[in-house]
XYZ file of C-alpha atoms in Angstrom:
289
model
C -6.408 4.399 4.253
C -9.944 3.020 4.632
C -11.118 2.159 8.137
C -7.727 3.198 9.527
C -8.605 6.808 8.698
C -12.288 6.271 9.552
C -13.295 6.283 5.878
C -14.379 2.660 5.314
C -14.004 1.471 1.753
C -11.805 4.341 0.520
C -8.101 4.147 -0.353
C -6.230 7.101 -1.857
C -2.521 7.035 -2.753
C -0.562 9.976 -4.099
C 2.095 9.613 -6.787
C 3.618 12.975 -7.668
C 0.877 15.179 -9.117
C -1.620 12.319 -9.472
C -3.954 10.574 -7.031
C -5.147 6.983 -7.325
C -8.465 6.240 -5.613
C -10.150 2.934 -4.806
C -13.798 2.658 -3.744
C -14.450 -0.767 -2.231
C -17.894 -0.487 -0.577
C -21.317 0.371 -1.939
C -21.652 3.257 0.534
C -18.341 4.850 -0.416
C -19.012 4.237 -4.094
C -22.255 6.220 -3.685
C -20.173 9.121 -2.316
C -17.639 9.023 -5.164
C -18.546 12.440 -6.574
C -18.220 14.106 -3.178
C -14.878 12.377 -2.529
C -13.463 13.433 -5.907
C -14.546 17.055 -5.354
C -12.968 17.087 -1.892
C -9.684 15.564 -3.092
C -9.499 18.055 -5.956
C -10.040 20.962 -3.586
C -7.551 19.734 -0.957
C -4.664 18.588 -3.178
C -5.156 20.212 -6.626
C -3.838 17.135 -8.451
C -3.282 17.056 -12.192
C -5.601 14.064 -12.269
C -7.394 11.461 -10.163
C -7.377 7.907 -11.489
C -9.700 5.153 -10.241
C -8.558 1.564 -9.625
C -11.669 0.071 -7.976
C -11.451 -3.679 -8.548
C -10.986 -6.982 -6.763
C -12.733 -9.393 -4.427
C -13.975 -6.869 -1.873
C -15.935 -4.999 -4.544
C -17.322 -8.274 -5.844
C -18.620 -9.120 -2.375
C -20.361 -5.734 -2.353
C -22.022 -6.545 -5.676
C -20.090 -3.810 -7.485
C -18.490 -4.158 -10.929
C -14.878 -3.053 -11.512
C -14.416 0.672 -12.174
C -11.157 1.806 -13.761
C -10.314 5.095 -15.439
C -9.873 8.844 -15.093
C -12.221 10.437 -12.568
C -11.107 14.000 -13.187
C -8.253 15.939 -14.759
C -5.501 14.639 -17.010
C -4.763 11.101 -18.090
C -1.675 9.947 -16.198
C 1.523 9.205 -18.143
C 2.467 5.578 -18.652
C 4.979 5.801 -15.787
C 5.246 8.255 -12.898
C 8.562 8.737 -11.088
C 8.429 8.866 -7.291
C 11.077 9.120 -4.565
C 11.301 7.040 -1.381
C 14.161 7.182 1.138
C 16.576 8.412 -1.506
C 15.470 5.876 -4.140
C 13.710 6.682 -7.387
C 10.994 4.360 -8.681
C 8.826 4.317 -11.789
C 5.172 3.530 -11.054
C 2.463 2.321 -13.430
C -0.768 3.515 -11.797
C -2.963 2.252 -14.634
C -1.800 -1.354 -15.005
C 0.386 -2.002 -11.961
C -0.604 -4.031 -8.904
C -2.826 -2.360 -6.275
C -2.515 1.389 -6.949
C 0.822 0.917 -8.727
C 3.351 0.543 -5.908
C 3.483 -1.123 -2.487
C 3.758 2.011 -0.371
C 2.935 -0.018 2.748
C 6.222 -1.976 2.521
C 8.476 1.048 2.981
C 9.642 0.101 6.509
C 10.183 -3.550 5.559
C 12.347 -2.537 2.611
C 14.504 -0.466 4.969
C 14.759 -3.451 7.320
C 15.984 -5.669 4.476
C 18.576 -3.059 3.483
C 19.963 -3.054 7.030
C 20.442 -6.848 6.898
C 21.706 -7.247 3.339
C 25.468 -6.585 3.459
C 27.467 -9.393 1.800
C 24.362 -11.607 1.639
C 22.969 -13.724 -1.198
C 19.259 -12.917 -1.350
C 16.277 -14.517 -3.065
C 13.488 -12.013 -3.673
C 10.269 -13.835 -4.572
C 7.275 -12.030 -6.111
C 9.680 -9.210 -6.926
C 7.160 -7.004 -8.795
C 8.904 -3.753 -9.813
C 12.130 -4.407 -7.930
C 11.850 -2.201 -4.834
C 13.048 -4.860 -2.369
C 15.910 -5.703 -4.744
C 16.946 -2.047 -4.969
C 17.031 -1.657 -1.189
C 18.993 -4.898 -0.784
C 21.584 -3.899 -3.364
C 21.977 -0.424 -1.866
C 22.447 -2.181 1.486
C 25.455 -4.058 0.128
C 24.025 -7.442 -0.893
C 26.473 -9.684 -2.739
C 23.731 -10.909 -5.078
C 19.958 -10.571 -5.370
C 17.927 -13.030 -7.432
C 14.467 -11.599 -8.132
C 11.710 -13.970 -9.246
C 8.561 -12.570 -10.861
C 5.979 -14.178 -13.167
C 4.944 -10.935 -14.905
C 7.174 -9.820 -17.773
C 5.966 -6.177 -17.632
C 6.799 -6.091 -13.915
C 10.284 -7.479 -14.620
C 10.848 -4.834 -17.299
C 9.838 -2.186 -14.780
C 12.205 -3.723 -12.209
C 15.027 -3.524 -14.744
C 14.265 0.172 -15.319
C 14.104 0.864 -11.582
C 17.483 -0.739 -10.907
C 19.021 1.308 -13.719
C 17.328 4.468 -12.441
C 19.099 3.979 -9.112
C 22.477 3.170 -10.700
C 22.469 -0.358 -9.298
C 24.629 -2.925 -11.055
C 22.812 -5.613 -13.031
C 25.812 -7.908 -12.504
C 24.722 -8.254 -8.871
C 21.028 -8.659 -9.659
C 19.413 -11.460 -11.621
C 15.862 -10.878 -12.807
C 14.108 -14.162 -13.544
C 10.703 -14.683 -15.138
C 9.418 -17.703 -13.251
C 6.654 -18.965 -11.009
C 7.843 -18.492 -7.413
C 6.056 -21.643 -6.194
C 7.877 -23.819 -8.727
C 11.194 -22.009 -8.349
C 11.279 -22.396 -4.557
C 10.519 -26.112 -4.798
C 13.691 -26.612 -6.870
C 16.007 -24.560 -4.639
C 18.912 -25.989 -2.653
C 19.912 -24.473 0.736
C 21.962 -21.687 -0.874
C 20.502 -18.347 0.294
C 21.334 -16.120 3.257
C 18.029 -14.226 3.078
C 14.727 -14.975 1.338
C 11.923 -12.441 0.918
C 8.396 -13.763 0.376
C 5.960 -10.974 -0.490
C 3.193 -12.697 -2.477
C 0.000 -10.997 -3.618
C -2.994 -11.792 -1.438
C -3.827 -15.489 -1.672
C -7.157 -14.873 0.120
C -8.972 -12.145 -1.797
C -12.347 -13.260 -0.410
C -13.327 -14.830 2.925
C -13.991 -18.128 1.198
C -10.385 -18.284 -0.022
C -8.790 -18.640 3.423
C -8.471 -22.444 3.496
C -6.832 -22.661 0.086
C -4.665 -19.645 0.874
C -3.395 -21.286 4.073
C -2.119 -24.190 1.994
C -0.411 -21.804 -0.411
C 1.309 -19.842 2.344
C 2.487 -23.061 3.992
C 3.924 -24.375 0.715
C 5.848 -21.156 0.058
C 7.263 -20.876 3.555
C 8.104 -24.572 3.842
C 10.218 -24.490 0.691
C 11.724 -21.111 1.570
C 12.879 -22.481 4.944
C 14.448 -25.454 3.189
C 16.252 -23.118 0.753
C 18.046 -21.121 3.465
C 21.565 -21.730 4.711
C 22.042 -22.262 8.472
C 21.686 -18.865 10.206
C 19.658 -17.683 7.213
C 16.813 -15.171 7.482
C 13.276 -15.395 6.094
C 11.287 -12.175 5.705
C 7.775 -13.416 4.980
C 4.502 -11.548 4.462
C 0.755 -12.023 4.199
C -1.302 -9.081 2.912
C -4.820 -10.528 3.237
C -7.152 -8.987 5.813
C -9.138 -12.260 5.776
C -6.209 -14.195 7.239
C -5.340 -13.169 10.816
C -1.870 -12.746 12.285
C -2.594 -15.643 14.639
C -3.462 -17.963 11.745
C -0.491 -16.750 9.697
C 1.875 -17.536 12.592
C 0.324 -20.987 12.974
C 0.884 -21.627 9.264
C 4.523 -20.583 9.585
C 4.912 -22.818 12.665
C 3.559 -25.765 10.666
C 5.959 -25.011 7.825
C 8.874 -24.834 10.274
C 7.983 -28.201 11.827
C 7.647 -29.873 8.425
C 10.908 -28.336 7.185
C 12.870 -29.911 10.026
C 14.617 -26.590 10.686
C 15.025 -24.882 14.044
C 13.471 -21.421 13.662
C 13.324 -18.259 15.776
C 10.929 -15.332 15.419
C 13.107 -12.209 15.541
C 10.620 -9.482 14.696
C 7.065 -8.764 13.557
C 6.774 -6.110 10.862
C 3.813 -4.403 9.222
C 2.337 -1.077 8.240
C 4.333 2.166 8.335
C 2.997 5.103 10.350
C 0.974 6.528 7.449
C -1.089 3.313 7.351
C -2.789 3.460 10.781
C -5.196 0.791 12.045
C -8.419 1.637 13.842
C -8.761 -0.115 17.198
C -12.433 -0.527 16.275
C -11.503 -2.451 13.108
C -8.539 -4.760 13.868
C -9.050 -6.517 10.523
C -7.566 -3.364 8.996
C -4.145 -4.666 10.010
C -3.973 -6.540 6.731
C -0.181 -6.522 6.266
C 1.516 -9.096 8.471
C 5.246 -9.737 8.292
C 7.635 -11.974 10.211
C 11.425 -11.930 10.289
C 12.610 -15.466 11.054
C 16.063 -16.829 11.841
C 16.844 -20.398 10.771
C 19.401 -21.643 13.276
C 20.210 -24.981 11.660
């Protein structure tokens, strides 16, 4: 978990018998061989797969590095379990290391709020939020995702958990455009976009994107509706994110309460010496009228 575990630039996630490693800094990349040997000795995985890519590596002057570091090639999909759910994970082509392990607590929160609700799940990816909502008793969940492979994976994950497709609509669409067309018809909306600020220079444009999404999400909620909204960029602070949401609330003309801040689960600690490591910022908002 990078700086949170006092190993700056290193992320390692475990999926069954396979590990996925990301090396984001030049220093940690230089230690790659040592890290792989240590992981092999400690965990005896069938294989270690590398997914070192993205803006942070670019800022370090490092090219992308993707592929098997040691051991077996991973299967196309790996099945994992989380809180009684089963999910298929694509560690080779999926987002991040294949699954958003850091959203485990937020998925449980949504499940606790979902009974008899109509829910819009934007940036649905492989359907984990939808699965939790349906298991929590949601009347209907509409999941919007622009990636067809991700939607196919979401379909498989709902079936794997014996969740009815009649209560879940999977739509291939751009979430920005979809939200703009929505009427005030939802009880809960989940906004979990990929990072809109991959590099420090992206923050200004990202702020506009986050405001657009949240403005139209607030307008698409019924009175007493809930918005569960996230920002996963370490370059955009919690303070700035809250200011963006405040601006969206003012422009929407809705009266909004902050009910809860949500973020990393316990296995994603943050070093007090590196507060920027608190990259995942979530807000649960109540729209009164």
